[in-house]
Short mmCIF file of C-alpha atoms and ligand atoms in Angstrom, two decimals:
data_model
loop_
_atom_site.label_atom_id
_atom_site.label_comp_id
_atom_site.label_asym_id
_atom_site.label_seq_id
_atom_site.Cartn_x
_atom_site.Cartn_y
_atom_site.Cartn_z
CA MET A 67 165.24 27.13 -25.91
CA SER A 68 166.68 23.72 -26.63
CA SER A 69 164.53 21.87 -24.10
CA ALA A 70 161.43 20.05 -25.31
CA ASN A 71 159.94 19.87 -21.83
CA PRO A 72 160.67 22.97 -19.76
CA THR A 73 158.52 21.83 -16.80
CA LYS A 74 160.58 18.67 -16.34
CA VAL A 75 163.81 20.68 -16.47
CA ASP A 76 162.48 23.27 -14.00
CA GLU A 77 161.36 20.48 -11.73
CA SER A 78 164.72 18.72 -11.68
CA GLN A 79 166.53 22.02 -11.06
CA LEU A 80 164.14 22.80 -8.23
CA ILE A 81 164.71 19.35 -6.73
CA ALA A 82 168.50 19.81 -6.86
CA ARG A 83 168.22 23.14 -5.05
CA LEU A 84 165.88 21.64 -2.43
CA ILE A 85 168.31 18.83 -1.75
CA ALA A 86 171.04 21.45 -1.30
CA GLY A 87 168.80 23.08 1.33
CA ASP A 88 168.11 26.34 -0.55
CA GLU A 89 165.67 28.42 1.50
CA ASP A 90 163.99 30.24 -1.41
CA SER A 91 163.32 26.90 -3.09
CA TYR A 92 161.67 25.66 0.10
CA ARG A 93 159.43 28.73 -0.01
CA ALA A 94 158.61 28.19 -3.68
CA ILE A 95 157.65 24.54 -3.28
CA VAL A 96 155.57 25.20 -0.16
CA ARG A 97 153.66 28.00 -1.95
CA GLN A 98 153.07 25.74 -4.95
CA TYR A 99 151.97 22.50 -3.29
CA HIS A 100 150.70 23.39 0.17
CA PRO A 101 147.05 24.14 -0.83
CA SER A 102 146.75 20.81 -2.69
CA MET A 103 148.31 18.90 0.18
CA HIS A 104 146.12 20.56 2.76
CA ALA A 105 142.88 19.97 0.84
CA PHE A 106 143.79 16.32 0.33
CA ALA A 107 144.92 15.74 3.93
CA ARG A 108 141.70 17.34 5.19
CA ALA A 109 139.69 14.94 3.03
CA ILE A 110 141.28 11.91 4.67
CA ILE A 111 141.68 13.00 8.25
CA GLY A 112 139.58 16.11 8.82
CA GLU A 113 140.35 19.78 9.37
CA SER A 114 141.70 19.52 12.92
CA LEU A 115 144.63 17.23 12.07
CA ALA A 116 145.28 18.36 8.49
CA ASP A 117 147.93 20.96 9.42
CA GLU A 118 149.93 18.48 11.47
CA VAL A 119 149.77 15.85 8.73
CA VAL A 120 150.91 18.33 6.09
CA GLN A 121 153.83 19.49 8.23
CA GLU A 122 154.87 15.90 8.88
CA THR A 123 154.57 15.21 5.15
CA TRP A 124 156.83 18.13 4.24
CA ILE A 125 159.59 16.76 6.43
CA SER A 126 159.23 13.31 4.83
CA VAL A 127 159.19 14.90 1.35
CA ILE A 128 162.44 16.80 1.89
CA LYS A 129 164.13 13.74 3.39
CA ALA A 130 162.95 11.43 0.59
CA LEU A 131 163.69 13.83 -2.29
CA PRO A 132 167.08 12.27 -3.18
CA GLN A 133 165.13 9.06 -3.88
CA PHE A 134 162.57 10.76 -6.15
CA GLU A 135 162.90 9.12 -9.56
CA ALA A 136 160.52 11.23 -11.63
CA ARG A 137 158.47 8.19 -12.64
CA SER A 138 155.44 10.26 -11.62
CA SER A 139 155.11 14.01 -11.41
CA LEU A 140 156.44 15.65 -8.27
CA LYS A 141 152.87 16.57 -7.32
CA THR A 142 151.60 12.97 -7.55
CA TRP A 143 154.61 11.75 -5.59
CA ILE A 144 154.02 14.35 -2.84
CA LEU A 145 150.27 13.56 -2.67
CA ARG A 146 151.10 9.89 -2.25
CA ILE A 147 153.22 10.76 0.77
CA VAL A 148 150.33 12.88 2.12
CA SER A 149 148.07 9.86 1.64
CA ASN A 150 150.39 7.49 3.55
CA THR A 151 151.02 9.98 6.34
CA ALA A 152 147.32 10.76 6.77
CA LYS A 153 146.27 7.09 6.67
CA ASN A 154 148.89 6.18 9.29
CA ARG A 155 147.70 9.00 11.46
CA LEU A 156 144.09 7.86 11.02
CA ARG A 157 145.03 4.36 12.17
CA LYS A 158 146.75 5.81 15.25
CA GLU A 159 143.86 8.12 16.11
CA SER A 160 141.08 5.62 15.69
CA ARG A 161 141.99 1.96 15.83
CA LEU A 162 138.56 0.89 14.67
CA VAL A 163 138.30 2.80 11.43
CA SER A 164 140.54 2.75 8.41
CA PHE A 165 140.36 4.90 5.29
CA GLU A 166 139.07 1.87 3.36
CA ASP A 167 135.94 1.87 5.56
CA LEU A 168 135.19 5.51 4.88
CA GLY A 169 133.66 5.32 1.42
CA GLY A 170 130.23 6.40 2.62
CA ALA A 171 126.85 4.75 2.19
CA ALA A 172 126.03 3.14 -1.13
CA ASP A 173 123.16 5.60 -1.53
CA ASP A 174 123.88 8.20 -4.20
CA GLY A 175 120.98 10.39 -3.10
CA GLN A 176 119.06 9.84 -6.34
CA GLY A 177 116.69 7.25 -4.87
CA ASP A 178 113.42 9.17 -5.08
CA TRP A 179 114.17 11.20 -8.20
CA PHE A 180 112.63 8.70 -10.63
CA ASP A 181 109.45 6.71 -11.07
CA THR A 182 109.42 2.95 -11.67
CA HIS A 183 110.07 3.51 -15.39
CA GLY A 184 113.15 5.60 -14.69
CA HIS A 185 111.49 8.88 -15.69
CA TRP A 186 111.98 12.04 -13.64
CA GLN A 187 109.35 12.39 -10.89
CA ALA A 188 107.29 15.56 -11.02
CA SER A 189 108.57 16.31 -7.50
CA HIS A 190 112.14 16.22 -8.78
CA MET A 191 111.77 18.29 -11.90
CA VAL A 192 115.12 19.62 -13.10
CA TYR A 193 115.00 23.40 -13.17
CA ALA A 194 117.59 25.50 -14.96
CA TRP A 195 119.91 27.42 -12.63
CA HIS A 196 120.31 31.19 -12.62
CA HIS A 197 124.02 30.71 -13.33
CA VAL A 198 126.00 27.85 -14.82
CA LEU A 199 129.40 29.57 -15.11
CA PRO A 200 131.62 28.61 -12.17
CA GLU A 201 132.70 32.26 -11.68
CA ASP A 202 129.02 33.21 -11.29
CA ILE A 203 128.17 30.23 -9.08
CA LEU A 204 131.02 31.11 -6.71
CA GLY A 205 130.13 34.79 -7.04
CA SER A 206 127.62 34.25 -4.26
CA ASP A 207 129.54 34.14 -0.96
CA GLN A 208 126.73 32.19 0.63
CA LEU A 209 126.75 29.48 -2.04
CA ARG A 210 130.55 29.33 -2.08
CA GLN A 211 130.44 28.74 1.68
CA GLN A 212 127.75 26.08 1.33
CA LEU A 213 129.74 24.29 -1.37
CA GLN A 214 132.89 24.30 0.76
CA THR A 215 130.96 23.00 3.75
CA ALA A 216 129.33 20.26 1.66
CA LEU A 217 132.70 19.21 0.25
CA ALA A 218 134.17 19.00 3.76
CA ALA A 219 131.15 16.93 4.86
CA LEU A 220 131.55 14.25 2.14
CA PRO A 221 132.72 10.84 3.40
CA PRO A 222 136.56 10.77 3.33
CA GLN A 223 136.97 8.54 0.26
CA GLN A 224 134.47 10.54 -1.81
CA GLN A 225 136.03 13.79 -0.71
CA ALA A 226 139.54 12.54 -1.54
CA ALA A 227 138.43 11.44 -5.02
CA VAL A 228 136.72 14.79 -5.73
CA VAL A 229 139.76 16.74 -4.48
CA LEU A 230 142.20 14.74 -6.61
CA ARG A 231 140.09 14.69 -9.77
CA ASP A 232 138.10 17.93 -9.80
CA MET A 233 140.42 20.19 -7.80
CA GLU A 234 143.82 18.82 -8.76
CA GLY A 235 142.87 17.57 -12.21
CA LEU A 236 144.76 14.28 -11.84
CA GLU A 237 144.28 11.36 -14.24
CA PHE A 238 142.43 8.26 -13.01
CA GLU A 239 145.62 6.20 -13.09
CA GLU A 240 147.33 8.60 -10.68
CA ILE A 241 144.29 8.74 -8.39
CA CYS A 242 144.15 4.93 -8.18
CA LYS A 243 147.81 4.83 -7.19
CA ILE A 244 147.46 7.55 -4.57
CA LEU A 245 144.28 6.19 -2.99
CA GLU A 246 145.11 2.51 -3.59
CA VAL A 247 141.68 1.73 -5.01
CA SER A 248 140.50 0.43 -8.39
CA GLU A 249 139.38 2.70 -11.23
CA SER A 250 135.76 1.53 -10.98
CA ASN A 251 135.90 2.41 -7.30
CA VAL A 252 137.16 5.93 -8.08
CA ARG A 253 134.34 6.36 -10.60
CA VAL A 254 131.72 5.37 -8.03
CA LEU A 255 133.21 7.70 -5.42
CA LEU A 256 133.20 10.60 -7.90
CA HIS A 257 129.61 9.88 -8.94
CA ARG A 258 128.37 9.95 -5.34
CA GLY A 259 130.40 12.96 -4.26
CA ARG A 260 129.57 15.10 -7.30
CA THR A 261 125.87 14.20 -7.09
CA LYS A 262 125.71 15.55 -3.53
CA LEU A 263 127.57 18.74 -4.43
CA ARG A 264 125.26 19.37 -7.38
CA THR A 265 122.28 19.01 -5.05
CA VAL A 266 123.72 21.77 -2.83
CA ILE A 267 123.89 24.22 -5.73
CA ASP A 268 120.47 23.08 -6.95
CA THR A 269 118.87 23.65 -3.55
CA TYR A 270 120.38 27.13 -3.37
CA ASN A 271 118.88 27.92 -6.80
CA ARG A 272 115.41 26.92 -5.64
CA MET A 273 115.39 29.25 -2.63
CA MET B 274 116.96 2.94 -24.93
CA LEU B 275 118.37 4.51 -21.76
CA SER B 276 116.00 5.91 -19.14
CA CYS B 277 116.54 9.26 -17.41
CA LYS B 278 117.65 7.30 -14.33
CA ASP B 279 120.27 5.45 -16.39
CA VAL B 280 121.54 8.71 -17.84
CA THR B 281 121.94 10.47 -14.49
CA GLU B 282 123.69 7.40 -13.10
CA LYS B 283 126.14 7.50 -16.00
CA SER B 284 126.55 11.28 -16.12
CA SER B 285 129.67 11.43 -13.95
CA ASP B 286 131.41 8.80 -16.10
CA TYR B 287 130.12 10.62 -19.18
CA LEU B 288 131.89 13.82 -18.10
CA ASP B 289 135.10 11.86 -17.50
CA HIS B 290 134.91 10.10 -20.90
CA LYS B 291 134.81 6.77 -19.09
CA LEU B 292 131.85 5.19 -20.90
CA PRO B 293 132.21 2.55 -23.62
CA LEU B 294 131.61 4.10 -27.04
CA LEU B 295 128.14 2.61 -27.60
CA THR B 296 126.92 3.68 -24.16
CA ARG B 297 128.36 7.14 -24.73
CA LEU B 298 126.44 7.41 -27.99
CA SER B 299 123.23 6.24 -26.29
CA VAL B 300 123.67 8.94 -23.66
CA ARG B 301 124.17 11.55 -26.38
CA VAL B 302 121.03 10.43 -28.17
CA HIS B 303 119.06 10.66 -24.91
CA LEU B 304 120.49 14.13 -24.14
CA PHE B 305 119.50 15.27 -27.62
CA VAL B 306 115.84 14.49 -26.97
CA CYS B 307 115.52 15.02 -23.20
CA VAL B 308 115.76 18.57 -21.92
CA ARG B 309 115.72 17.57 -18.22
CA CYS B 310 118.69 15.26 -18.49
CA ARG B 311 120.46 17.80 -20.71
CA THR B 312 119.98 20.39 -17.98
CA TYR B 313 121.09 17.91 -15.35
CA VAL B 314 124.34 17.04 -17.11
CA LYS B 315 125.05 20.72 -17.73
CA GLN B 316 124.60 21.35 -14.00
CA LEU B 317 126.83 18.45 -13.02
CA ARG B 318 129.52 19.83 -15.34
CA ALA B 319 129.10 23.28 -13.76
CA THR B 320 129.43 21.70 -10.30
CA VAL B 321 132.69 20.00 -11.24
CA ALA B 322 134.04 23.26 -12.72
CA SER B 323 133.04 25.20 -9.60
CA VAL B 324 134.92 22.77 -7.36
CA GLY B 325 137.96 23.26 -9.60
CA LEU B 326 137.64 27.01 -9.31
CA LEU B 327 137.46 26.75 -5.51
CA ARG B 328 140.90 25.15 -5.68
CA ASN B 329 142.36 27.74 -8.04
CA GLN B 330 141.31 30.50 -5.71
CA ALA B 331 142.90 28.82 -2.67
CA SER B 332 146.32 29.99 -1.58
CA VAL B 333 148.61 29.59 1.41
CA SER B 334 149.35 32.50 3.75
CA GLU B 335 152.94 33.74 3.96
CA GLU B 336 152.81 33.06 7.69
CA VAL B 337 152.23 29.35 7.04
CA VAL B 338 154.97 29.35 4.39
CA GLU B 339 157.50 30.76 6.89
CA THR B 340 156.42 28.31 9.61
CA MET B 341 156.89 25.36 7.25
CA VAL B 342 160.26 26.63 5.94
CA THR B 343 161.54 27.12 9.49
CA ALA B 344 160.37 23.63 10.49
CA LEU B 345 162.05 22.12 7.42
CA GLN B 346 165.36 23.87 8.07
CA LYS B 347 165.37 22.79 11.69
CA ASP B 348 164.52 19.23 10.84
CA THR B 349 166.91 18.79 7.94
CA SER B 350 169.89 20.46 9.69
CA LYS B 351 169.79 18.26 12.78
CA ASP B 352 170.73 15.08 10.93
CA PRO B 353 173.12 15.91 8.10
ZN1 ZN C 424 116.10 12.08 -19.57
#
C-alpha cells in the first residue's frame, strides 16, 4: 500500500461513486451513517419527526456532495446538515421554541447530595455497583431500556451533546461547530446529561 | 483542597481531560484519598462507556436502507 491514509482515500472514492449515482454506494453510506444521523436528529427534534428529518438530510447530502471539501470528516459534515435540517424543522413546527432554548434547567441534579461543607450526605452515600463493565450494565434488558428512555428524555441540547461525544466519539471542536455553541457550553451540557444517566444506573443498582 | 462536591462537579471534565493541569492533579489527590468520589468517577466513566456501547449495538434495518436508496434515486434523477 502506498497510501498513508487509507480512510481518506476510501472516502474520496466513495464520494466519487455517490456523485456518479452508484446504487451500492448509496446503500453503503446509508448503512454506515444512518444510525448516527437518526440518534442525533432524535435528540434535536424528537422521535416522531426524526425519520423525516433524516430522509430530508440524505437528499441534501447527495445534492451537496460535489461541494464537499474534506475540511472536516464526511461524518461531521453530514451531522452538520442533520443539525441544520432538524433546527429548521423545529422552527417550523414550534415558532416559540428554538434549539438554543432547549438546554434544560441549570440544575444538575446534585443539589441535595452534599452537606454545607461539600461532603457526601449520609442519605446519598455512593454504593459500588454490581457491574461496571458496559457489556454487563447493558446485559440487563431492563436497565438497557431504562438508559435508552432516560437518554431520550434529556433536554435536546444535553441529549445532542451526549450523542455526539459519548456515542459518536467526536472531538469538542467538531461538536461546537455542529451545535453552534461554545466549548464551555458543551462541557456543561455533558456534565448535566451524564449526571442524570449515571443516576438511572445507580437507582437500578439500589433496587 | 477540593471538596467531594467540587470533585463530582468536575468529574465530567476530568473524564474528558478538560481540566487545567493543577485542578486535574487536585482531583487525582482527592480521588486517591476518597473512596466515595473514586467510586463515583468510576461509575460516571462506566455510564459514558455504556452510552457508547448502546450506539455500537445500533444498526439500521435493510428495509430502511432500501427506502432511503429508492428515495435518493428518485430525487436525484428528477433534476439532472
Ligand atoms: Zn470525595
